[in-house]
PDB file of C-alpha atoms in Angstrom:
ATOM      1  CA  UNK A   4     156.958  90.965 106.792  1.00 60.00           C
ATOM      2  CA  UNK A   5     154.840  93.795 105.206  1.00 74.00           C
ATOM      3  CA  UNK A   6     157.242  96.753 103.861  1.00 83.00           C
ATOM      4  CA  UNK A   7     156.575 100.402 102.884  1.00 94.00           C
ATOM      5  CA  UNK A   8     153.922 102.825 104.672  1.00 97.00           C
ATOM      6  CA  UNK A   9     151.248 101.576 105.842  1.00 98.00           C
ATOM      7  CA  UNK A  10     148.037 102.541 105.008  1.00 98.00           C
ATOM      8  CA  UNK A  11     145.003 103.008 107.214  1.00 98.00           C
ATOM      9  CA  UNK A  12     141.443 102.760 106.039  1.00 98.00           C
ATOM     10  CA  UNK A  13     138.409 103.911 108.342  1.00 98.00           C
ATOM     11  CA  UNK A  14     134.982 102.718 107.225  1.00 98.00           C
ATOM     12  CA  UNK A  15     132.250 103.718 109.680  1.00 97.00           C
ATOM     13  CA  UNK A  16     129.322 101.714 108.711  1.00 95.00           C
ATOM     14  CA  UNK A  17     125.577 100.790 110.044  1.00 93.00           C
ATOM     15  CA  UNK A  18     123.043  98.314 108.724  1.00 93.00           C
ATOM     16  CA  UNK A  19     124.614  98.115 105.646  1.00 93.00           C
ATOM     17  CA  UNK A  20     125.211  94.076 105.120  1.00 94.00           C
ATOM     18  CA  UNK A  21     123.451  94.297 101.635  1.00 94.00           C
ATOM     19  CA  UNK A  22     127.113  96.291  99.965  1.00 96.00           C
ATOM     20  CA  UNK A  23     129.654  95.771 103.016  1.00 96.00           C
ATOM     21  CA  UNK A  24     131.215  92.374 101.049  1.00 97.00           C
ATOM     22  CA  UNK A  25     131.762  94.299  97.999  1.00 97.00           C
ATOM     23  CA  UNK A  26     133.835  97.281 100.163  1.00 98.00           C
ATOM     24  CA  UNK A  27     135.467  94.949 102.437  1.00 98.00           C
ATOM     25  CA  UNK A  28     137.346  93.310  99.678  1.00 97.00           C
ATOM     26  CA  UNK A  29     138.064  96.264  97.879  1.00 98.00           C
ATOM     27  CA  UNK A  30     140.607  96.824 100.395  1.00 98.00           C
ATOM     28  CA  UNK A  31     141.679  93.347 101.668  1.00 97.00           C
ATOM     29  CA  UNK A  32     142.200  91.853  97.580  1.00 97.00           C
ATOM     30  CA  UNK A  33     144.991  95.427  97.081  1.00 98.00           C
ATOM     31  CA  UNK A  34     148.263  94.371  95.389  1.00 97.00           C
ATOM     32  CA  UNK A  35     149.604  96.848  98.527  1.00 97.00           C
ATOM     33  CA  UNK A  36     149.566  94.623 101.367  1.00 96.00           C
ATOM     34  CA  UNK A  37     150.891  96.937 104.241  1.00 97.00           C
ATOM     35  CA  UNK A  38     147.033  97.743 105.434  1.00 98.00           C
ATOM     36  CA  UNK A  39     144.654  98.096 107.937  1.00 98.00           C
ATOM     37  CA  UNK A  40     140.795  98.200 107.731  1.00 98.00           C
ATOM     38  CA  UNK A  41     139.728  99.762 110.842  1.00 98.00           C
ATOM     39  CA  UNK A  42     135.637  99.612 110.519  1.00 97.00           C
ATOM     40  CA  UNK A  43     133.200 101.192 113.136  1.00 97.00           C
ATOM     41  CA  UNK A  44     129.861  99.717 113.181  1.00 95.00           C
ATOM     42  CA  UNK A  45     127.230 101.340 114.816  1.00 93.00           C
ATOM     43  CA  UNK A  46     125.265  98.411 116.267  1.00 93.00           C
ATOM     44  CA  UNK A  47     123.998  97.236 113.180  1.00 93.00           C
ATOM     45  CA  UNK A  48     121.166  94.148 113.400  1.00 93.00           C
ATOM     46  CA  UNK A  49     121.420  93.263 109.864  1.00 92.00           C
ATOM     47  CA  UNK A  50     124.198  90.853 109.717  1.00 93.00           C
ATOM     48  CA  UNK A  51     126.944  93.008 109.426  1.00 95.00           C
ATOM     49  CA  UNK A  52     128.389  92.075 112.535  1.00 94.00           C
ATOM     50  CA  UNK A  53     128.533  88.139 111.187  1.00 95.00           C
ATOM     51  CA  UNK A  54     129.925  89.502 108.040  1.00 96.00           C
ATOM     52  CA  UNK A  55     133.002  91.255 109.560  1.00 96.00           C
ATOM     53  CA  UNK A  56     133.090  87.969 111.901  1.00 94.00           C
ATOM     54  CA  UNK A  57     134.288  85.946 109.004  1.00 94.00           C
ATOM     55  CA  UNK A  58     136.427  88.746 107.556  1.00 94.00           C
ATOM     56  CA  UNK A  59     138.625  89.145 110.313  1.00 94.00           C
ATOM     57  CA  UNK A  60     138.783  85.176 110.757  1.00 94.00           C
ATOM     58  CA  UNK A  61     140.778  85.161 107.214  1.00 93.00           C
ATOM     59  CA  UNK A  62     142.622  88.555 107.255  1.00 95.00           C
ATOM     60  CA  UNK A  63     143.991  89.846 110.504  1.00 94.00           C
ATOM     61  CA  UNK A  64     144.324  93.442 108.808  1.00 96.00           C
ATOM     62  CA  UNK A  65     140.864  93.624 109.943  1.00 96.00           C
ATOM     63  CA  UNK A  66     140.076  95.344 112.545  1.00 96.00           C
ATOM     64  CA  UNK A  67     136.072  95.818 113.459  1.00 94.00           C
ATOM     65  CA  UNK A  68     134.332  97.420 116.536  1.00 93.00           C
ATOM     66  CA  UNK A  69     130.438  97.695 117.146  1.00 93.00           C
ATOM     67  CA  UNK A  70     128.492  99.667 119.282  1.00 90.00           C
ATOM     68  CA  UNK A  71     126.384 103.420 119.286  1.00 86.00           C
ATOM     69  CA  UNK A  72     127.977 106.009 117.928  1.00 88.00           C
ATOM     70  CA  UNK A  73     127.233 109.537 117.914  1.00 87.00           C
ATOM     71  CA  UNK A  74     126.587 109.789 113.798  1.00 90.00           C
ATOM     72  CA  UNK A  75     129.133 109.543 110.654  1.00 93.00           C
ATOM     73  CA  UNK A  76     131.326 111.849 111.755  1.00 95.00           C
ATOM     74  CA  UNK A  77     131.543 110.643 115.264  1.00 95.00           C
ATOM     75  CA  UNK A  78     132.635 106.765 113.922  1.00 96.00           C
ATOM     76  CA  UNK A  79     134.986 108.299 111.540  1.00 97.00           C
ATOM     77  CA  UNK A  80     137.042 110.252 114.215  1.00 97.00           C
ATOM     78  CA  UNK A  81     136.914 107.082 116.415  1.00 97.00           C
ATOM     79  CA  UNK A  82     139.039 105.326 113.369  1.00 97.00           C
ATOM     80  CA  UNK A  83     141.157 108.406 113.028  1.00 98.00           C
ATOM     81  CA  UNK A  84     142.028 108.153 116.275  1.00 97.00           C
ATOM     82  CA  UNK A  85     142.560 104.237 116.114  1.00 97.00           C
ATOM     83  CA  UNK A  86     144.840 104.680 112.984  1.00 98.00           C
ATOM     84  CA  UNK A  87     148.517 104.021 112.884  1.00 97.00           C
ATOM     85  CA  UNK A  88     148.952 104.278 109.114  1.00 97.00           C
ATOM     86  CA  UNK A  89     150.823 106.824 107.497  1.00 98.00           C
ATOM     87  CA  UNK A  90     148.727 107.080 104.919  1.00 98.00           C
ATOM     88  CA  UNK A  91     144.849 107.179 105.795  1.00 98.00           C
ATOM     89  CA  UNK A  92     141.569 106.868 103.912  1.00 98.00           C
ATOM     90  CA  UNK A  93     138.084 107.467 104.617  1.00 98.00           C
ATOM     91  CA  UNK A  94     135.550 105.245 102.890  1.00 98.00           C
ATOM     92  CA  UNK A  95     132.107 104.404 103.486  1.00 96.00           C
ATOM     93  CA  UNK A  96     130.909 100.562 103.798  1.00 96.00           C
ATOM     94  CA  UNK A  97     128.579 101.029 100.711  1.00 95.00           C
ATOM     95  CA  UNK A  98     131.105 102.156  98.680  1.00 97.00           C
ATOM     96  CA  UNK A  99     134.770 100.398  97.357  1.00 98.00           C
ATOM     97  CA  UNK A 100     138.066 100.797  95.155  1.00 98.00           C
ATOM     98  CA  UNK A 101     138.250 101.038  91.662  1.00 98.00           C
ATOM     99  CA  UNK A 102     140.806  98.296  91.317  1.00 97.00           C
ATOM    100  CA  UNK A 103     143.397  95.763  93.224  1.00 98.00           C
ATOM    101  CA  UNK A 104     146.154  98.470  92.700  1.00 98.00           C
ATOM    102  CA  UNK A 105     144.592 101.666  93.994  1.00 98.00           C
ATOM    103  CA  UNK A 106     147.087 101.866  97.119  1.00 98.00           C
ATOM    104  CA  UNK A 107     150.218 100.943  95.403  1.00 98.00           C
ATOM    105  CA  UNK A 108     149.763 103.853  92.956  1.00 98.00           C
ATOM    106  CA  UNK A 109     148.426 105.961  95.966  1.00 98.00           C
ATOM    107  CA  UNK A 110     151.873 105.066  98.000  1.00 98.00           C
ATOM    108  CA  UNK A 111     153.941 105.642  94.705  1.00 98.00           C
ATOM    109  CA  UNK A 112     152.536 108.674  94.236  1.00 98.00           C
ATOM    110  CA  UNK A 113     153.176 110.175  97.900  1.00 98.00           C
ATOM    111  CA  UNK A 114     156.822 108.616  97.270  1.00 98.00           C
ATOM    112  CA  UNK A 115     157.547 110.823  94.494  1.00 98.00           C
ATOM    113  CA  UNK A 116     155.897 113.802  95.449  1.00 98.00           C
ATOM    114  CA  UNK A 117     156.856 114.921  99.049  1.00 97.00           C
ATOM    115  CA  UNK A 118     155.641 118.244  98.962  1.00 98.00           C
ATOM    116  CA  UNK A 119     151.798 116.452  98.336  1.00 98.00           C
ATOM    117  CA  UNK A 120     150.203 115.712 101.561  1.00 98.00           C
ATOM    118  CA  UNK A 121     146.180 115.278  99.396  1.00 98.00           C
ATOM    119  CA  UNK A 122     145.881 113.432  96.544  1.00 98.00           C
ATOM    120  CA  UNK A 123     142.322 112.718  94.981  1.00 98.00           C
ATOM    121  CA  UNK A 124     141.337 111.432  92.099  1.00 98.00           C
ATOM    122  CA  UNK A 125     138.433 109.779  89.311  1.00 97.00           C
ATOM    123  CA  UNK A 126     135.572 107.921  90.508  1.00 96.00           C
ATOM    124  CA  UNK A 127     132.903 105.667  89.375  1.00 96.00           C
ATOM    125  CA  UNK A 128     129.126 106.282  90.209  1.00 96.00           C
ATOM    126  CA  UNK A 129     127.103 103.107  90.609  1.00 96.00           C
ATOM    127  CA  UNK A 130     123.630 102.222  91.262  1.00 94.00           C
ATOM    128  CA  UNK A 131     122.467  99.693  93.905  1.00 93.00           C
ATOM    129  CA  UNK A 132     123.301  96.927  91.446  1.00 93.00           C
ATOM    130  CA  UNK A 133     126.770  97.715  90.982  1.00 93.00           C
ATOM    131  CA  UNK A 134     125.942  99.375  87.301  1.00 93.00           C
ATOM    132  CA  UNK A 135     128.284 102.477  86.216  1.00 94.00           C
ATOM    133  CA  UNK A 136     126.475 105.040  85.738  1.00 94.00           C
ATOM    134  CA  UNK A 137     128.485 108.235  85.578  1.00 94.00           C
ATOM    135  CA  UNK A 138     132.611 108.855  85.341  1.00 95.00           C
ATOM    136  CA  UNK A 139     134.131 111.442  87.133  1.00 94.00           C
ATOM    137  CA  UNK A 140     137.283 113.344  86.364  1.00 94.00           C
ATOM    138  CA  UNK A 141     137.249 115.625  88.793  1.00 95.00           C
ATOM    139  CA  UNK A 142     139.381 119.163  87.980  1.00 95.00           C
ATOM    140  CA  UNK A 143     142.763 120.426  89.362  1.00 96.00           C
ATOM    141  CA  UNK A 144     142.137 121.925  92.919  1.00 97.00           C
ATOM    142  CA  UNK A 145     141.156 125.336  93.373  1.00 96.00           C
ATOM    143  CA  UNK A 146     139.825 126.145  96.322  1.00 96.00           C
ATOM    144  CA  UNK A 147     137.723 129.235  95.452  1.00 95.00           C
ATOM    145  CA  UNK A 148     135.952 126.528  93.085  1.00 95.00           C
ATOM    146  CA  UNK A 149     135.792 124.288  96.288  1.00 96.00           C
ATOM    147  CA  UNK A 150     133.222 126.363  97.827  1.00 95.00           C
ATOM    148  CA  UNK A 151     131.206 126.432  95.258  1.00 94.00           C
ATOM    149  CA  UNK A 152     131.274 122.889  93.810  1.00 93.00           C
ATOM    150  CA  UNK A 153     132.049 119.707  96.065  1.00 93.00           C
ATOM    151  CA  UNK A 154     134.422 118.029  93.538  1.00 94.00           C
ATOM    152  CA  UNK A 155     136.624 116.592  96.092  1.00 96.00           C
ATOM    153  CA  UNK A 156     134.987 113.634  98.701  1.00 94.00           C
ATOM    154  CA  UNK A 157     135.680 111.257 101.108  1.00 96.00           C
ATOM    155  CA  UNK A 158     135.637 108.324  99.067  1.00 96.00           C
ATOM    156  CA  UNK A 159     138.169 109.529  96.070  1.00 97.00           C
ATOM    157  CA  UNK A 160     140.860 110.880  98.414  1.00 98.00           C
ATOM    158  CA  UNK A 161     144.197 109.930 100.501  1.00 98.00           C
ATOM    159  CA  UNK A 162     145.950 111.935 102.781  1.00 98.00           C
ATOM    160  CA  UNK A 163     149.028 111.581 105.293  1.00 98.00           C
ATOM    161  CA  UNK A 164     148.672 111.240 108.893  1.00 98.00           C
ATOM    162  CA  UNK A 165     149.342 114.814 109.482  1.00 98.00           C
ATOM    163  CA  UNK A 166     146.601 115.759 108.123  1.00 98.00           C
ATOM    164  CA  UNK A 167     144.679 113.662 110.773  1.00 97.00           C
ATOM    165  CA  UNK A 168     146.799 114.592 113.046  1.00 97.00           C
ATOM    166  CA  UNK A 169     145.607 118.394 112.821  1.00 97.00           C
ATOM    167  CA  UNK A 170     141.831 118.352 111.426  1.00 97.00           C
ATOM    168  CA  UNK A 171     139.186 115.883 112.707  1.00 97.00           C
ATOM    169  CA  UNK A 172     135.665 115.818 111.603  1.00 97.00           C
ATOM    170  CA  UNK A 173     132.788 118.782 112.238  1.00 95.00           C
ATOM    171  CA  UNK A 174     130.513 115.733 113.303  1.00 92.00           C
ATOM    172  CA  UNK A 175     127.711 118.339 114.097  1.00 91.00           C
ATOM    173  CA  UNK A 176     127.222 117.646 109.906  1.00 92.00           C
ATOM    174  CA  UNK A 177     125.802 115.081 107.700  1.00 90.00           C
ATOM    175  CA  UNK A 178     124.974 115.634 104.471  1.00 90.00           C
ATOM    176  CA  UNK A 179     128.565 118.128 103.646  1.00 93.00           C
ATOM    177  CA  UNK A 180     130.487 116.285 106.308  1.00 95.00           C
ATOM    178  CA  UNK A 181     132.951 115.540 103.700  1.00 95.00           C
ATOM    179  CA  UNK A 182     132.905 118.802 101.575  1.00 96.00           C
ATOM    180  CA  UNK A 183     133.211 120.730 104.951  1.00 97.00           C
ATOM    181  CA  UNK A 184     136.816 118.644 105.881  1.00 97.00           C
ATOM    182  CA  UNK A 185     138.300 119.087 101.958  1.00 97.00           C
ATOM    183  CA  UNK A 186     137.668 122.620 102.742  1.00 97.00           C
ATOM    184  CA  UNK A 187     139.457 122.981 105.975  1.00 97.00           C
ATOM    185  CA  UNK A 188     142.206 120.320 105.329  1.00 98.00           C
ATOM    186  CA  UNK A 189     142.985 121.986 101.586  1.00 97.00           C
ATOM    187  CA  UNK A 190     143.333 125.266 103.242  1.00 95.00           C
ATOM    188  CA  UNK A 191     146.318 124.165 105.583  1.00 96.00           C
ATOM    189  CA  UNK A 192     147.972 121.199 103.043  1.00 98.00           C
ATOM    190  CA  UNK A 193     148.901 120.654  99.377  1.00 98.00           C
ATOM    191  CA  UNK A 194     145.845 119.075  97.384  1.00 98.00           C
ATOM    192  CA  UNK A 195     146.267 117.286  93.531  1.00 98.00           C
ATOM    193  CA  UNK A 196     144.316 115.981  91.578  1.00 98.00           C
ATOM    194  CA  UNK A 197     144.760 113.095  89.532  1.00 98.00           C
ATOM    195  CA  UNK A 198     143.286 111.844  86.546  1.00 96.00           C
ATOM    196  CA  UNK A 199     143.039 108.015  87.652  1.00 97.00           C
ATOM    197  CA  UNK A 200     140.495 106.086  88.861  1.00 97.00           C
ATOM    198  CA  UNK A 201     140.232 106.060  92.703  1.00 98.00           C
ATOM    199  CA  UNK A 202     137.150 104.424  94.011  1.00 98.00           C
ATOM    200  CA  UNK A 203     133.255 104.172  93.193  1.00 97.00           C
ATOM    201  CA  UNK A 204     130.657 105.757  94.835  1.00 96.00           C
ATOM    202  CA  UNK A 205     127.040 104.326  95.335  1.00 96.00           C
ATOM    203  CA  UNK A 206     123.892 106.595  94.839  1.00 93.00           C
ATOM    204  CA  UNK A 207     121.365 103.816  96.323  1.00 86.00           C
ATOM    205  CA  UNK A 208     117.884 105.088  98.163  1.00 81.00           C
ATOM    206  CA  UNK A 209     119.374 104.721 101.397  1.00 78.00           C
ATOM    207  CA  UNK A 210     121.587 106.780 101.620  1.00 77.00           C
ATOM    208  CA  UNK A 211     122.575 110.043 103.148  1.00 71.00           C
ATOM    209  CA  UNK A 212     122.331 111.936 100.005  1.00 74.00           C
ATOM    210  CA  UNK A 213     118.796 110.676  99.217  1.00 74.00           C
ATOM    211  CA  UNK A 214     116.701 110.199 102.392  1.00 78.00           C
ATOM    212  CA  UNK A 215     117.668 114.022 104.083  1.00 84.00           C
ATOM    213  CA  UNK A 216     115.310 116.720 103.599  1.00 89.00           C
ATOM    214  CA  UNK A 217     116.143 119.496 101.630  1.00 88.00           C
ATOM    215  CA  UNK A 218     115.550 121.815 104.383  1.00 90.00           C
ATOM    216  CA  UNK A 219     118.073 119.811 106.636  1.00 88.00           C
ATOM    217  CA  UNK A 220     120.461 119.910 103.568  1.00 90.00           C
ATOM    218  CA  UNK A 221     120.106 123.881 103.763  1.00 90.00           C
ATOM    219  CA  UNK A 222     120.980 124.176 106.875  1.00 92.00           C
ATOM    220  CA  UNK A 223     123.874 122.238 106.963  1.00 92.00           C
ATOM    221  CA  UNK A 224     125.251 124.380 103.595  1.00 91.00           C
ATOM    222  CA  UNK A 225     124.094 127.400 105.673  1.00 91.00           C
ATOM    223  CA  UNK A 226     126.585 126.706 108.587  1.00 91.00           C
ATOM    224  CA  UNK A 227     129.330 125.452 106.134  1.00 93.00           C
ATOM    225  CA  UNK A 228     129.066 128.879 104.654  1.00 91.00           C
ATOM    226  CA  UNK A 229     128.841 130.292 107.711  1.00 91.00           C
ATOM    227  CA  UNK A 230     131.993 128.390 109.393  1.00 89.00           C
ATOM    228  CA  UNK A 231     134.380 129.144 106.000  1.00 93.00           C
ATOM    229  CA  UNK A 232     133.171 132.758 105.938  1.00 91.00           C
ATOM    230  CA  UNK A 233     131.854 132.319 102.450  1.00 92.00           C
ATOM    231  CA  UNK A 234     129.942 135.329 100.952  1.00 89.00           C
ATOM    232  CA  UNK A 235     127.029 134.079  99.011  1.00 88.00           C
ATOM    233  CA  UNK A 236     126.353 137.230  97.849  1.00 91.00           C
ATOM    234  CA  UNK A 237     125.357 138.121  93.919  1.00 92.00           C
ATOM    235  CA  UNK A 238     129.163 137.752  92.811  1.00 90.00           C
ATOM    236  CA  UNK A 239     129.185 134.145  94.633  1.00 89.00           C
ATOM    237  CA  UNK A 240     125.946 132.725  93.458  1.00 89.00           C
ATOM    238  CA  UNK A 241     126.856 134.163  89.679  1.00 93.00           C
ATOM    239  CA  UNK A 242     129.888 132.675  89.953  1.00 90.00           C
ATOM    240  CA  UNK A 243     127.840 129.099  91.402  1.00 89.00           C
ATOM    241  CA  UNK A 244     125.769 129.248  88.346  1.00 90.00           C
ATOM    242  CA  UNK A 245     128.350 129.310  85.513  1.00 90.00           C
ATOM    243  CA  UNK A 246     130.656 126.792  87.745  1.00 91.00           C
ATOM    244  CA  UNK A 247     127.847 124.320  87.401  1.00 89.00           C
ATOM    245  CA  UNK A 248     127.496 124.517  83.808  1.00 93.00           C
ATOM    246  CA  UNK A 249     131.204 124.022  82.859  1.00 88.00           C
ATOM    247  CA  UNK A 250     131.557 121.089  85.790  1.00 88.00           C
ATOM    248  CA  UNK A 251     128.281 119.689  83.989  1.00 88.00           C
ATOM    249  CA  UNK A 252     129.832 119.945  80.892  1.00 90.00           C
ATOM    250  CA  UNK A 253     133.220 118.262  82.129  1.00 90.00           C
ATOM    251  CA  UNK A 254     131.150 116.090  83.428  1.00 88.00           C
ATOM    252  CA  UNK A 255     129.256 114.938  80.240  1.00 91.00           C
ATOM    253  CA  UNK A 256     132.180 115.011  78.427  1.00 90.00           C
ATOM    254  CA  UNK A 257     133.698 112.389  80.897  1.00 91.00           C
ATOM    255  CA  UNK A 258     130.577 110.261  80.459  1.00 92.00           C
ATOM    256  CA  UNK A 259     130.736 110.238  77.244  1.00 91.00           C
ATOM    257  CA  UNK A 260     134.527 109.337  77.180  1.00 88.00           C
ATOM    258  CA  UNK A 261     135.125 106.771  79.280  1.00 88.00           C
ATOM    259  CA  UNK A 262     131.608 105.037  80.479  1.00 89.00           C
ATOM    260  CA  UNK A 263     131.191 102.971  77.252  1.00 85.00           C
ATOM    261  CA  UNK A 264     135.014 101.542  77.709  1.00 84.00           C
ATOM    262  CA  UNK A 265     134.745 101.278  81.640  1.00 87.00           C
ATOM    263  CA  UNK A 266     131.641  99.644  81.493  1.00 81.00           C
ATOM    264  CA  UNK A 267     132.725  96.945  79.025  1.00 79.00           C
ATOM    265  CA  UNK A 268     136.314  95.668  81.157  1.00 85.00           C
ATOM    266  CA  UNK A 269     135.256  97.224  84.711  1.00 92.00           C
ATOM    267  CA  UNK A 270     138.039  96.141  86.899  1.00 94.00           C
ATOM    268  CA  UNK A 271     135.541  96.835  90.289  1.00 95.00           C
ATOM    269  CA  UNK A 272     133.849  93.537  89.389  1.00 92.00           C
ATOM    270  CA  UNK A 273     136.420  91.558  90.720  1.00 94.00           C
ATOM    271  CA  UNK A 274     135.218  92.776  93.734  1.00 96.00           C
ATOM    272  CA  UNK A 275     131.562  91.820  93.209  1.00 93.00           C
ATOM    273  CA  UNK A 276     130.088  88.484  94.259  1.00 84.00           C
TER     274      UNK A 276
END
C-alpha cells in the first residue's frame, strides 16, 4: 500500500517518441512511489502511442490518453483536471528528473514547510543527445524580477493542489505559457527557491522555443505584459537590461561551478537508454 501524498505528474506530449522513454522513467524509477503519470497525447503517429502501450503494461501508475487537443496548454489543463495528487507537476515528454529521489525531497520539503505552497528549484540544460550543457541555479523569488526574467518554469517546479485548484492555464499562449502561470500563481501563493537539482530541460530543434517566429514570440510577451499590467516603459526596460547581465553572470558562474562535476557522475543517465 503506497503511503504519504501523492503526487501527480501531467505530461502533455505529441510526436515526441524520439525522448518520451527517457521522461517516462524519470518518473516511474522515483524512490517516492505514491505517483501518478497522467500523459495527454495529442494523436501522435510516431510511435508514441506503442511506447506508452508497454509503459502502462508494467506500471499501472500510468495513466495515458490520445486524441486532438486544442495546443499545450489545452492538454495540460485536461491533466489538471484528471489529477488527484496533492502534490502536482507539470513536465513536458522531452524533458525528465534530475535523479530517482526528486519527489521524496519534493514531499519532504512541503512536509516541513507548510506555509510553502511553490517550490522550484536547479535544472540541467541538455542537448538532443542528452549532453549537459548549462546548470541553472535559479535565484530566490522576487516577483518584480519575474517579469522581467523567466527564471521560474514548468519543468523545475512543484506545487499543491490548491494551486490547481484556483489557476489553470492561459492556453491562448505558447511560447510564455509557463512564465505567464509562475506569474499569476506566485502572485496568490508562497514561492521558494531551492538550490537542488530538480529536472533537465531539452533545447533540441523541435521545439517550441526554437521553431516560433520571433514575431509570434512578441506577441505573446506583448499580451503577457498586457494581461499582468506590466509597464515596459524606460524604468522597466533599464531595469531588463541590467537584470540580464547579473542573471548572465549567475548564470556563468553556475556553469562554471558545477557543469565539470555534474557532467562527470550525472545521476539523469540512469534514466537514459
Amino acid at each position: 500500500m503506497m503511503t504519504g501524498p501523492k503526487i501527480s505528474v501531467v505530461t502533455p506530449s505529441y510526436n515526441q517518441a524520439e525522448y518520451l522513454e527517457t521522461c517516462l522513467r524519470s518518473v516511474a524509477n522515483q524512490s517516492y512511489s505514491n505517483v501518478e503519470h497522467i500523459i495527454l497525447d495529442g494523436g501522435s503517429t510516431d510511435g508514441s502511442q506503442a511506447i506508452l502501450g508497454q509503459f502502462q503494461q508494467s506500471d499501472e501508475r500510468l495513466k495515458f490518453s490520445s486524441g486532438p487537443d486544442g495546443g499545450l496548454g489545452d492538454a495540460v489543463n485536461k491533466g489538471f483536471a484528471q489529477a488527484s495528487g496533492d502534490i502536482i507537476a507539470w513536465i513536458n515528454s522531452d524533458d525528465y528528473y534530475w535523479d530517482e529521489h526528486v519527489f521524496s525531497y519534493i514531499v519532504d520539503f512541503f512536509d516541513k514547510n507548510p506555509n510553502v505552497d511553490i517550490i522550484y528549484g536547479g535544472m540541467g540544460y541538455v542537448d538532443s543527445f542528452d549532453c549537459l550543457t548549462h546548470i541553472r541555479i535559479p535565484p530566490i523569488y522576487n516577483y518584480g524580477l519575474l517579469t522581467r526574467i523567466s527564471y521560474i518554469g514548468n519543468t523545475n517546479t512543484f506545487y499543491r493542489r490548491k494551486v490547481i485548484d484556483r489557476h489553470i492555464l492561459n492556453d491562448q499562449y505558447h511560447y510564455v505559457i509557463d512564465h505567464e502561470y509562475m506569474l499569476r500563481i506566485t502572485k496568490d501563493f508562497i514561492a521558494f527557491r531551492t538550490k537542488r537539482m530538480i529536472a533537465c530541460f531539452r533545447v533540441h530543434p523541435d521545439a517550441t522555443t526554437q521553431t516560433m517566429s520571433l514575431e509570434k514570440k512578441n506577441v505573446e510577451r506583448l499580451s503577457r505584459n498586457n494581461d499582468h499590467s506590466i509597464n515596459t516603459g524606460l524604468k522597466f526596460k533599464l531595469l531588463v537590461f541590467f537584470s540580464r547581465i547579473f542573471y548572465r553572470f549567475s548564470l556563468l558562474y553556475s556553469d562554471w561551478k558545477f557543469l565539470k562535476k555534474f557532467n562527470d557522475n550525472a545521476p539523469f543517465r540512469a534514466f537514459i537508454k
